[in-house]
mmCIF file of C-alpha atoms in Angstrom:
data_model
loop_
_atom_site.group_PDB
_atom_site.id
_atom_site.type_symbol
_atom_site.label_atom_id
_atom_site.label_comp_id
_atom_site.label_asym_id
_atom_site.label_seq_id
_atom_site.Cartn_x
_atom_site.Cartn_y
_atom_site.Cartn_z
ATOM 1 C CA MET A 1 81.335 -7.797 86.554
ATOM 2 C CA ALA A 2 77.608 -7.705 85.611
ATOM 3 C CA PRO A 3 77.649 -4.325 83.914
ATOM 4 C CA SER A 4 80.913 -5.126 81.999
ATOM 5 C CA VAL A 5 79.353 -8.415 80.805
ATOM 6 C CA THR A 6 76.125 -6.623 79.722
ATOM 7 C CA ILE A 7 78.265 -4.045 77.751
ATOM 8 C CA MET A 8 80.250 -6.866 76.085
ATOM 9 C CA CYS A 9 77.038 -8.583 75.018
ATOM 10 C CA LEU A 10 75.541 -5.374 73.692
ATOM 11 C CA THR A 11 78.776 -4.788 71.662
ATOM 12 C CA LEU A 12 78.460 -8.298 70.054
ATOM 13 C CA LEU A 13 74.847 -7.489 69.325
ATOM 14 C CA LEU A 14 75.585 -4.329 67.753
ATOM 15 C CA THR A 15 78.498 -5.980 65.602
ATOM 16 C CA TRP A 16 76.026 -8.741 64.580
ATOM 17 C CA ALA A 17 73.254 -6.229 63.787
ATOM 18 C CA ARG A 18 75.620 -4.246 61.590
ATOM 19 C CA VAL A 19 76.420 -7.224 59.453
ATOM 20 C CA GLU A 20 72.809 -8.367 59.222
ATOM 21 C CA GLY A 21 71.677 -4.715 58.384
ATOM 22 C CA LYS A 22 69.330 -4.058 61.221
ATOM 23 C CA ILE A 23 69.784 -2.775 64.669
ATOM 24 C CA GLU A 24 67.596 -3.318 67.763
ATOM 25 C CA VAL A 25 69.103 -1.863 70.846
ATOM 26 C CA ASN A 26 67.623 -1.377 74.277
ATOM 27 C CA LEU A 27 68.826 2.201 75.347
ATOM 28 C CA GLN A 28 67.743 1.442 78.963
ATOM 29 C CA ASP A 29 70.591 -1.138 79.175
ATOM 30 C CA ILE A 30 73.154 0.808 77.379
ATOM 31 C CA LEU A 31 72.706 3.708 79.678
ATOM 32 C CA ARG A 32 72.119 1.472 82.694
ATOM 33 C CA LEU A 33 69.134 3.535 83.763
ATOM 34 C CA ASN A 34 68.155 0.723 86.207
ATOM 35 C CA GLU A 35 71.266 1.928 88.240
ATOM 36 C CA TYR A 36 70.954 5.661 87.460
ATOM 37 C CA ASP A 37 69.194 8.135 89.841
ATOM 38 C CA GLY A 38 68.068 11.247 87.788
ATOM 39 C CA ALA A 39 67.380 13.124 91.016
ATOM 40 C CA LEU A 40 71.082 13.406 91.841
ATOM 41 C CA ARG A 41 73.115 15.980 90.007
ATOM 42 C CA PRO A 42 76.380 14.825 88.283
ATOM 43 C CA GLN A 43 79.503 15.010 90.269
ATOM 44 C CA SER A 44 77.716 15.735 93.507
ATOM 45 C CA GLN A 45 80.598 14.224 95.424
ATOM 46 C CA SER A 46 83.379 16.348 93.935
ATOM 47 C CA GLY A 47 81.804 19.900 93.875
ATOM 48 C CA SER A 48 79.544 21.978 91.666
ATOM 49 C CA THR A 49 78.280 20.752 88.379
ATOM 50 C CA ARG A 50 79.603 22.966 85.518
ATOM 51 C CA VAL A 51 77.000 23.679 82.890
ATOM 52 C CA ASN A 52 78.048 25.617 79.716
ATOM 53 C CA VAL A 53 75.257 27.709 78.156
ATOM 54 C CA SER A 54 74.851 29.266 74.709
ATOM 55 C CA MET A 55 71.839 30.715 73.014
ATOM 56 C CA VAL A 56 70.410 31.705 69.629
ATOM 57 C CA ILE A 57 67.689 34.511 69.461
ATOM 58 C CA HIS A 58 65.300 34.171 66.686
ATOM 59 C CA SER A 59 62.829 36.941 67.289
ATOM 60 C CA ILE A 60 62.181 39.833 69.875
ATOM 61 C CA LEU A 61 58.697 41.416 70.191
ATOM 62 C CA VAL A 62 58.575 44.716 72.209
ATOM 63 C CA ASP A 63 55.163 45.025 73.866
ATOM 64 C CA GLU A 64 54.899 48.672 74.607
ATOM 65 C CA THR A 65 51.556 48.514 76.326
ATOM 66 C CA ARG A 66 52.514 45.900 78.888
ATOM 67 C CA GLN A 67 56.299 46.958 78.941
ATOM 68 C CA VAL A 68 57.229 43.442 78.113
ATOM 69 C CA LEU A 69 59.833 41.825 75.868
ATOM 70 C CA GLU A 70 58.963 38.520 74.153
ATOM 71 C CA VAL A 71 62.011 36.545 73.270
ATOM 72 C CA SER A 72 62.010 33.344 71.115
ATOM 73 C CA GLY A 73 65.075 31.149 70.376
ATOM 74 C CA MET A 74 67.167 28.152 71.111
ATOM 75 C CA LEU A 75 68.852 27.492 74.485
ATOM 76 C CA MET A 76 71.835 25.085 74.452
ATOM 77 C CA GLN A 77 73.262 23.558 77.712
ATOM 78 C CA GLU A 78 76.249 21.169 77.949
ATOM 79 C CA TRP A 79 77.593 19.286 81.048
ATOM 80 C CA ASP A 80 79.381 16.030 81.954
ATOM 81 C CA ASP A 81 77.535 13.099 83.565
ATOM 82 C CA PRO A 82 79.989 10.154 84.050
ATOM 83 C CA SER A 83 77.187 7.907 85.182
ATOM 84 C CA LEU A 84 75.643 7.952 81.503
ATOM 85 C CA SER A 85 78.887 6.960 79.762
ATOM 86 C CA PHE A 86 78.966 3.702 77.778
ATOM 87 C CA LEU A 87 82.625 3.295 77.026
ATOM 88 C CA GLY A 88 82.306 -0.496 76.585
ATOM 89 C CA THR A 89 80.536 -0.202 73.172
ATOM 90 C CA SER A 90 82.386 0.295 69.788
ATOM 91 C CA GLU A 91 82.681 4.038 68.858
ATOM 92 C CA ASP A 92 82.048 3.259 65.144
ATOM 93 C CA LEU A 93 78.717 1.531 65.925
ATOM 94 C CA LEU A 94 77.463 3.804 68.652
ATOM 95 C CA PRO A 95 79.311 7.151 69.050
ATOM 96 C CA SER A 96 76.344 8.939 70.825
ATOM 97 C CA ILE A 97 72.661 8.432 71.782
ATOM 98 C CA THR A 98 70.023 11.005 70.701
ATOM 99 C CA LEU A 99 66.786 11.466 72.603
ATOM 100 C CA ALA A 100 64.255 13.533 70.627
ATOM 101 C CA GLY A 101 60.592 13.662 70.142
ATOM 102 C CA PRO A 102 57.964 11.678 71.897
ATOM 103 C CA ALA A 103 60.023 8.474 71.202
ATOM 104 C CA GLY A 104 62.827 9.511 73.561
ATOM 105 C CA ALA A 105 60.684 11.359 76.076
ATOM 106 C CA ALA A 106 60.472 8.453 78.320
ATOM 107 C CA ILE A 107 64.190 8.014 78.718
ATOM 108 C CA ARG A 108 64.859 11.756 78.644
ATOM 109 C CA ASN A 109 62.761 12.292 81.619
ATOM 110 C CA GLN A 110 64.878 9.965 83.540
ATOM 111 C CA VAL A 111 68.055 11.933 82.833
ATOM 112 C CA TRP A 112 69.261 14.709 85.158
ATOM 113 C CA CYS A 113 68.901 18.213 83.545
ATOM 114 C CA PRO A 114 69.651 21.638 84.821
ATOM 115 C CA ASP A 115 66.729 23.808 86.006
ATOM 116 C CA LEU A 116 67.777 27.085 84.462
ATOM 117 C CA THR A 117 64.750 29.256 83.765
ATOM 118 C CA ALA A 118 63.945 32.949 83.257
ATOM 119 C CA GLY A 119 63.681 34.291 86.750
ATOM 120 C CA GLN A 120 61.419 37.240 85.984
ATOM 121 C CA GLN A 121 58.953 35.924 83.543
ATOM 122 C CA ALA A 122 55.699 37.818 83.129
ATOM 123 C CA ARG A 123 54.001 34.842 81.566
ATOM 124 C CA PRO A 124 55.672 31.532 81.863
ATOM 125 C CA ARG A 125 55.508 29.312 78.879
ATOM 126 C CA GLY A 126 56.727 25.846 78.467
ATOM 127 C CA GLN A 127 59.315 24.495 75.874
ATOM 128 C CA ASP A 128 58.018 23.557 72.503
ATOM 129 C CA ALA A 129 60.784 21.120 71.525
ATOM 130 C CA GLU A 130 63.839 19.687 72.970
ATOM 131 C CA PHE A 131 66.660 17.434 71.947
ATOM 132 C CA LEU A 132 69.208 15.442 74.196
ATOM 133 C CA ARG A 133 72.342 13.914 72.907
ATOM 134 C CA ILE A 134 74.553 11.746 75.181
ATOM 135 C CA SER A 135 78.108 10.891 73.980
ATOM 136 C CA ARG A 136 80.016 7.701 74.924
ATOM 137 C CA HIS A 137 82.192 9.650 77.456
ATOM 138 C CA GLY A 138 79.006 11.029 79.283
ATOM 139 C CA HIS A 139 79.016 14.360 77.838
ATOM 140 C CA VAL A 140 75.316 15.501 77.581
ATOM 141 C CA SER A 141 74.160 18.342 75.103
ATOM 142 C CA TRP A 142 70.557 19.572 75.701
ATOM 143 C CA SER A 143 68.888 21.970 73.252
ATOM 144 C CA GLN A 144 65.516 23.503 73.824
ATOM 145 C CA ARG A 145 63.305 25.838 71.883
ATOM 146 C CA VAL A 146 62.324 28.525 74.340
ATOM 147 C CA HIS A 147 59.941 31.536 74.563
ATOM 148 C CA TYR A 148 60.508 34.100 77.367
ATOM 149 C CA ASP A 149 58.169 36.877 78.369
ATOM 150 C CA PHE A 150 59.930 39.128 80.797
ATOM 151 C CA PRO A 151 59.152 42.674 81.992
ATOM 152 C CA CYS A 152 61.240 45.522 80.737
ATOM 153 C CA LYS A 153 61.086 49.110 82.139
ATOM 154 C CA LEU A 154 60.848 51.277 78.986
ATOM 155 C CA ASP A 155 62.371 54.783 79.108
ATOM 156 C CA LEU A 156 59.225 56.688 78.095
ATOM 157 C CA SER A 157 60.467 60.097 78.966
ATOM 158 C CA SER A 158 62.305 60.303 75.730
ATOM 159 C CA TYR A 159 59.850 57.886 73.769
ATOM 160 C CA PRO A 160 60.250 57.180 70.844
ATOM 161 C CA LEU A 161 63.796 58.598 70.425
ATOM 162 C CA SER A 162 65.466 56.906 73.425
ATOM 163 C CA GLU A 163 67.009 53.361 73.852
ATOM 164 C CA HIS A 164 65.549 50.836 76.155
ATOM 165 C CA LYS A 165 67.728 48.391 78.014
ATOM 166 C CA CYS A 166 66.235 45.175 79.007
ATOM 167 C CA THR A 167 67.733 42.143 80.959
ATOM 168 C CA LEU A 168 66.714 38.515 80.587
ATOM 169 C CA ILE A 169 67.914 36.607 83.717
ATOM 170 C CA LEU A 170 68.457 32.827 83.602
ATOM 171 C CA THR A 171 68.786 31.516 87.039
ATOM 172 C CA SER A 172 68.482 27.994 88.851
ATOM 173 C CA LEU A 173 65.295 27.585 90.812
ATOM 174 C CA GLY A 174 66.741 25.320 93.530
ATOM 175 C CA TYR A 175 70.646 24.893 93.327
ATOM 176 C CA GLU A 176 73.123 27.218 94.875
ATOM 177 C CA GLN A 177 76.406 28.296 93.308
ATOM 178 C CA SER A 178 78.203 25.502 95.268
ATOM 179 C CA GLU A 179 75.929 22.925 93.479
ATOM 180 C CA LEU A 180 75.387 24.439 90.163
ATOM 181 C CA ASP A 181 77.738 26.660 88.183
ATOM 182 C CA PRO A 182 76.305 27.773 84.924
ATOM 183 C CA ALA A 183 78.621 29.869 82.614
ATOM 184 C CA TRP A 184 78.368 31.318 79.172
ATOM 185 C CA GLN A 185 80.335 29.502 76.524
ATOM 186 C CA GLY A 186 81.179 30.093 72.967
ATOM 187 C CA ASN A 187 82.431 32.928 70.713
ATOM 188 C CA PRO A 188 79.966 34.485 70.915
ATOM 189 C CA PRO A 189 77.779 32.716 73.512
ATOM 190 C CA LEU A 190 74.729 34.394 72.091
ATOM 191 C CA ASP A 191 73.943 34.660 68.382
ATOM 192 C CA TYR A 192 71.433 37.282 67.136
ATOM 193 C CA LYS A 193 72.545 37.921 63.663
ATOM 194 C CA LYS A 194 69.208 36.639 62.041
ATOM 195 C CA VAL A 195 66.907 38.012 64.690
ATOM 196 C CA VAL A 196 63.499 39.367 63.651
ATOM 197 C CA LEU A 197 62.539 42.427 65.632
ATOM 198 C CA SER A 198 59.276 44.422 66.195
ATOM 199 C CA HIS A 199 58.541 46.793 63.435
ATOM 200 C CA GLY A 200 59.973 50.120 64.169
ATOM 201 C CA TYR A 201 62.744 48.782 66.473
ATOM 202 C CA LYS A 202 66.359 47.680 66.086
ATOM 203 C CA LEU A 203 68.694 45.838 68.261
ATOM 204 C CA THR A 204 71.688 47.919 68.970
ATOM 205 C CA ARG A 205 73.588 45.943 71.595
ATOM 206 C CA VAL A 206 73.660 42.540 73.175
ATOM 207 C CA VAL A 207 75.915 41.727 76.307
ATOM 208 C CA THR A 208 76.171 38.443 78.151
ATOM 209 C CA VAL A 209 77.169 38.595 81.867
ATOM 210 C CA ALA A 210 77.447 36.090 84.555
ATOM 211 C CA GLU A 211 76.820 37.218 88.215
ATOM 212 C CA THR A 212 76.739 35.785 91.615
ATOM 213 C CA ILE A 213 73.598 37.008 93.455
ATOM 214 C CA TYR A 214 72.845 36.290 97.118
ATOM 215 C CA TYR A 215 69.281 35.322 98.270
ATOM 216 C CA LEU A 216 68.855 35.142 101.968
ATOM 217 C CA ARG A 217 72.661 34.800 102.371
ATOM 218 C CA ARG A 218 72.870 31.994 99.839
ATOM 219 C CA ALA A 219 74.870 32.508 96.705
ATOM 220 C CA ARG A 220 73.354 31.702 93.354
ATOM 221 C CA ARG A 221 74.810 32.042 89.816
ATOM 222 C CA GLU A 222 72.740 34.030 87.351
ATOM 223 C CA LEU A 223 73.272 34.454 83.608
ATOM 224 C CA HIS A 224 72.224 37.748 82.193
ATOM 225 C CA VAL A 225 71.395 38.844 78.653
ATOM 226 C CA GLU A 226 71.416 42.511 78.557
ATOM 227 C CA MET A 227 69.709 43.680 75.258
ATOM 228 C CA THR A 228 69.470 47.366 74.152
ATOM 229 C CA VAL A 229 66.589 48.105 71.637
ATOM 230 C CA SER A 230 65.963 51.445 70.206
ATOM 231 C CA PRO A 231 63.277 52.678 67.939
ATOM 232 C CA ARG A 232 64.120 53.421 64.245
ATOM 233 C CA SER A 233 64.370 57.222 64.022
ATOM 234 C CA GLY A 234 63.291 56.942 60.293
ATOM 235 C CA TRP A 235 60.119 55.236 61.222
ATOM 236 C CA ALA A 236 59.288 57.850 63.973
ATOM 237 C CA ILE A 237 59.953 60.723 61.697
ATOM 238 C CA LYS A 238 58.020 59.369 58.854
ATOM 239 C CA HIS A 239 54.903 58.585 60.851
ATOM 240 C CA THR A 240 54.897 61.321 63.358
ATOM 241 C CA VAL A 241 57.297 64.189 62.735
ATOM 242 C CA ILE A 242 56.530 64.886 58.997
ATOM 243 C CA PRO A 243 52.712 64.709 59.296
ATOM 244 C CA MET A 244 52.811 67.161 62.270
ATOM 245 C CA LEU A 245 55.109 69.462 60.282
ATOM 246 C CA ALA A 246 52.682 69.373 57.421
ATOM 247 C CA THR A 247 49.779 70.492 59.512
ATOM 248 C CA VAL A 248 51.753 73.254 61.129
ATOM 249 C CA THR A 249 52.799 74.439 57.618
ATOM 250 C CA THR A 250 49.325 74.373 56.435
ATOM 251 C CA ALA A 251 48.106 76.567 59.455
ATOM 252 C CA TYR A 252 50.987 78.929 58.555
ATOM 253 C CA LEU A 253 49.491 79.409 55.118
ATOM 254 C CA THR A 254 46.519 81.087 56.559
ATOM 255 C CA PHE A 255 48.528 84.171 57.145
ATOM 256 C CA PHE A 256 48.893 84.662 53.435
ATOM 257 C CA ILE A 257 45.199 84.480 52.534
ATOM 258 C CA ASN A 258 43.277 87.708 51.981
ATOM 259 C CA ILE A 259 41.825 88.860 55.296
ATOM 260 C CA ARG A 260 38.446 89.237 53.561
ATOM 261 C CA GLY A 261 38.405 85.177 52.955
ATOM 262 C CA ALA A 262 37.509 84.639 56.597
ATOM 263 C CA CYS A 263 35.816 81.466 55.767
ATOM 264 C CA ALA A 264 38.770 80.125 53.682
ATOM 265 C CA ARG A 265 41.217 81.038 56.514
ATOM 266 C CA MET A 266 39.241 79.449 59.340
ATOM 267 C CA LEU A 267 38.467 76.304 57.383
ATOM 268 C CA THR A 268 42.186 75.811 56.689
ATOM 269 C CA VAL A 269 43.231 76.390 60.150
ATOM 270 C CA MET A 270 40.497 74.170 61.737
ATOM 271 C CA LEU A 271 41.231 71.233 59.206
ATOM 272 C CA SER A 272 44.958 71.462 60.244
ATOM 273 C CA MET A 273 44.099 71.317 63.815
ATOM 274 C CA VAL A 274 41.735 68.141 63.435
ATOM 275 C CA THR A 275 44.360 66.433 61.329
ATOM 276 C CA ALA A 276 47.060 67.257 64.083
ATOM 277 C CA ALA A 277 44.892 65.952 66.886
ATOM 278 C CA ILE A 278 44.427 62.624 65.058
ATOM 279 C CA PHE A 279 48.095 62.263 64.706
ATOM 280 C CA HIS A 280 48.662 63.336 68.367
ATOM 281 C CA GLU A 281 46.343 60.553 69.619
ATOM 282 C CA SER A 282 47.550 57.835 67.385
ATOM 283 C CA ALA A 283 51.320 58.639 68.010
ATOM 284 C CA TYR A 284 51.189 57.210 71.537
ATOM 285 C CA SER A 285 47.889 55.331 71.715
ATOM 286 C CA LYS A 286 49.867 51.962 72.375
ATOM 287 C CA VAL A 287 52.102 53.508 74.965
ATOM 288 C CA PRO A 288 50.983 52.953 78.631
ATOM 289 C CA PRO A 289 50.324 56.095 80.802
ATOM 290 C CA ALA A 290 53.519 57.455 82.187
ATOM 291 C CA HIS A 291 54.193 59.738 85.019
ATOM 292 C CA GLU A 292 56.850 61.508 83.123
ATOM 293 C CA THR A 293 56.051 63.611 79.931
ATOM 294 C CA MET A 294 57.134 61.749 76.862
ATOM 295 C CA ALA A 295 59.036 63.354 74.089
ATOM 296 C CA ILE A 296 56.330 62.439 71.577
ATOM 297 C CA GLU A 297 53.823 64.448 73.674
ATOM 298 C CA VAL A 298 55.965 67.427 73.792
ATOM 299 C CA PHE A 299 56.444 67.595 69.964
ATOM 300 C CA THR A 300 52.744 66.898 69.008
ATOM 301 C CA GLY A 301 51.355 69.050 71.855
ATOM 302 C CA THR A 302 53.614 71.915 70.872
ATOM 303 C CA CYS A 303 52.500 71.550 67.107
ATOM 304 C CA LEU A 304 48.810 71.653 68.252
ATOM 305 C CA THR A 305 49.654 74.831 70.359
ATOM 306 C CA PHE A 306 51.032 76.494 67.302
ATOM 307 C CA ILE A 307 47.935 75.589 65.188
ATOM 308 C CA PHE A 308 45.829 76.849 67.994
ATOM 309 C CA ILE A 309 47.591 80.243 67.846
ATOM 310 C CA ALA A 310 47.007 80.379 64.090
ATOM 311 C CA ALA A 311 43.298 79.828 64.761
ATOM 312 C CA VAL A 312 43.080 82.503 67.375
ATOM 313 C CA GLU A 313 44.956 84.944 65.172
ATOM 314 C CA THR A 314 42.478 84.189 62.368
ATOM 315 C CA VAL A 315 39.557 85.154 64.698
ATOM 316 C CA VAL A 316 41.302 88.182 65.828
ATOM 317 C CA VAL A 317 41.936 89.333 62.246
ATOM 318 C CA GLU A 318 38.308 88.855 61.494
ATOM 319 C CA VAL A 319 37.041 90.942 64.344
ATOM 320 C CA LEU A 320 39.585 93.702 63.485
ATOM 321 C CA SER A 321 38.935 93.765 59.661
ATOM 322 C CA PHE A 322 35.631 95.616 59.313
ATOM 323 C CA PRO A 323 34.613 97.193 62.700
ATOM 324 C CA GLN A 324 33.388 100.360 60.999
ATOM 325 C CA ALA A 325 31.394 98.587 58.449
ATOM 326 C CA LYS A 326 29.622 96.432 60.931
ATOM 327 C CA GLY A 327 28.788 99.443 62.990
ATOM 328 C CA ARG A 328 27.186 101.245 60.163
ATOM 329 C CA ARG A 329 25.228 98.095 59.065
ATOM 330 C CA SER A 330 23.755 97.811 62.522
ATOM 331 C CA ALA A 331 22.564 101.423 62.243
ATOM 332 C CA THR A 332 21.072 101.403 58.766
ATOM 333 C CA SER A 333 20.265 97.730 58.048
ATOM 334 C CA PRO A 334 20.364 95.638 61.123
ATOM 335 C CA ARG A 335 19.136 92.491 59.302
ATOM 336 C CA ASN A 336 21.970 92.805 56.705
ATOM 337 C CA SER A 337 24.623 90.049 57.399
ATOM 338 C CA PHE A 338 26.819 90.284 54.482
ATOM 339 C CA ALA A 339 30.413 91.369 54.742
ATOM 340 C CA LEU A 340 29.880 94.160 52.279
ATOM 341 C CA GLU A 341 27.420 96.846 52.561
ATOM 342 C CA VAL A 342 24.901 97.305 49.556
ATOM 343 C CA ARG A 343 23.694 100.691 48.467
ATOM 344 C CA ASP A 344 21.647 101.163 45.275
ATOM 345 C CA HIS A 345 22.383 97.515 44.325
ATOM 346 C CA LYS A 346 26.097 98.331 43.999
ATOM 347 C CA PRO A 347 28.806 97.319 46.317
ATOM 348 C CA ASP A 348 30.913 100.094 47.935
ATOM 349 C CA PHE A 349 34.472 99.300 48.451
ATOM 350 C CA THR A 350 35.489 102.614 49.680
ATOM 351 C CA GLU A 351 35.546 101.657 53.342
ATOM 352 C CA ASP A 352 37.399 98.468 52.678
ATOM 353 C CA ARG A 353 40.142 100.212 50.675
ATOM 354 C CA SER A 354 40.389 103.106 53.267
ATOM 355 C CA GLY A 355 40.383 100.404 55.981
ATOM 356 C CA GLY A 356 40.483 102.448 59.097
ATOM 357 C CA ARG A 357 42.519 101.565 62.207
ATOM 358 C CA GLY A 358 41.016 97.989 62.589
ATOM 359 C CA HIS A 359 41.883 97.252 58.836
ATOM 360 C CA VAL A 360 45.412 98.372 59.375
ATOM 361 C CA ALA A 361 45.857 96.586 62.576
ATOM 362 C CA ALA A 362 44.575 93.317 60.998
ATOM 363 C CA LEU A 363 47.153 93.658 58.108
ATOM 364 C CA TRP A 364 49.832 94.551 60.578
ATOM 365 C CA LEU A 365 49.037 91.508 62.720
ATOM 366 C CA ASP A 366 49.119 89.130 59.765
ATOM 367 C CA ARG A 367 52.321 90.459 58.569
ATOM 368 C CA CYS A 368 53.925 90.143 62.033
ATOM 369 C CA PHE A 369 52.692 86.446 62.271
ATOM 370 C CA ARG A 370 54.273 85.669 58.930
ATOM 371 C CA VAL A 371 57.617 86.242 60.587
ATOM 372 C CA LEU A 372 57.055 85.338 64.341
ATOM 373 C CA TYR A 373 55.230 82.153 63.743
ATOM 374 C CA PRO A 374 57.879 80.323 61.725
ATOM 375 C CA ALA A 375 60.688 81.937 63.968
ATOM 376 C CA GLY A 376 59.023 80.489 66.978
ATOM 377 C CA PHE A 377 58.493 77.048 65.606
ATOM 378 C CA LEU A 378 62.087 76.761 64.168
ATOM 379 C CA ALA A 379 63.345 77.861 67.536
ATOM 380 C CA PHE A 380 61.419 75.115 69.271
ATOM 381 C CA ASN A 381 62.663 72.468 66.879
ATOM 382 C CA ALA A 382 66.170 73.515 67.576
ATOM 383 C CA VAL A 383 65.714 73.168 71.237
ATOM 384 C CA TYR A 384 63.727 70.027 70.998
ATOM 385 C CA TRP A 385 66.165 67.968 68.926
ATOM 386 C CA VAL A 386 69.135 69.065 70.944
ATOM 387 C CA ILE A 387 67.446 67.824 74.335
ATOM 388 C CA TYR A 388 65.929 64.591 73.072
ATOM 389 C CA ALA A 389 68.161 63.391 70.250
#
């Protein structure tokens, strides 16, 4: 009789307070926390406690160096706890009780709550804020602002063109399936429409799954959030592919420079090689070392190889250009280092025009590379994009 009398008195008090315009209620008495044991889960005598879970994802950060995904959002859990019902009060005066912020922390800590957490966190972090609402019928709604850091094995073999599948696992620390039964609820149970993702990535697919896992022959219920993130192809093309194509094209232009301009040819090809090497290093500087060869390494490495071939061809052409002229200079004027031989203070272009075998071979080699160089690079691109894309 004592609890019913207490509730009746509280109802009269609320009615009087509404008339007077002020309410002063002791929530400890309404929830009967002096008779409540927060260590016991609800409905422990009648089976497992059902917990309905839904989630809103606000942001996802892809940490390629540590191969970790950082997910921030709101986690909502609902369950029934008949021990917290206060049906004796008027529904108009007190439909529900809210416990939020520091003021409700003392009472909130006395209420039983599920212990769902990320089972594979790389760096556990506490909840920033939480909100607890208890209805008259004992229905409890618990909202938490959460931040999960969990490992994700990135598919580096096709980086940055492949998709990465990462799974966030929510599981109970101590309850078995016969005691705690979490399940996804809502349509959809996970909202990610306004998610903010790392620069250069997009969220292509999200699937929620509930599974039963056995640990040491004991069944536990797990909630999985399977996320598929993929790099934006436009970002990779703009920051890696196009600059590398430009350097290879610049190196190709050296085959059209006159073979007498050895300095101009070598300067052009070396500038292309240095630029390509810079892009090669910056393209995967944030990616951890991988056992498998990455797609970005294949592309940038092949571009460097083509530029190196252009440099070697430039040196060979220079060696073949004037072998006869260099031999005559060594016999008549050893100290003369000019490309053209000087006689009576007048340049003699007879040898250069006639050429000789070396000069003809240099011209022939240049003309061959004007065709073979772009044909080989186009063939590589055709095979590369078919395999990786």
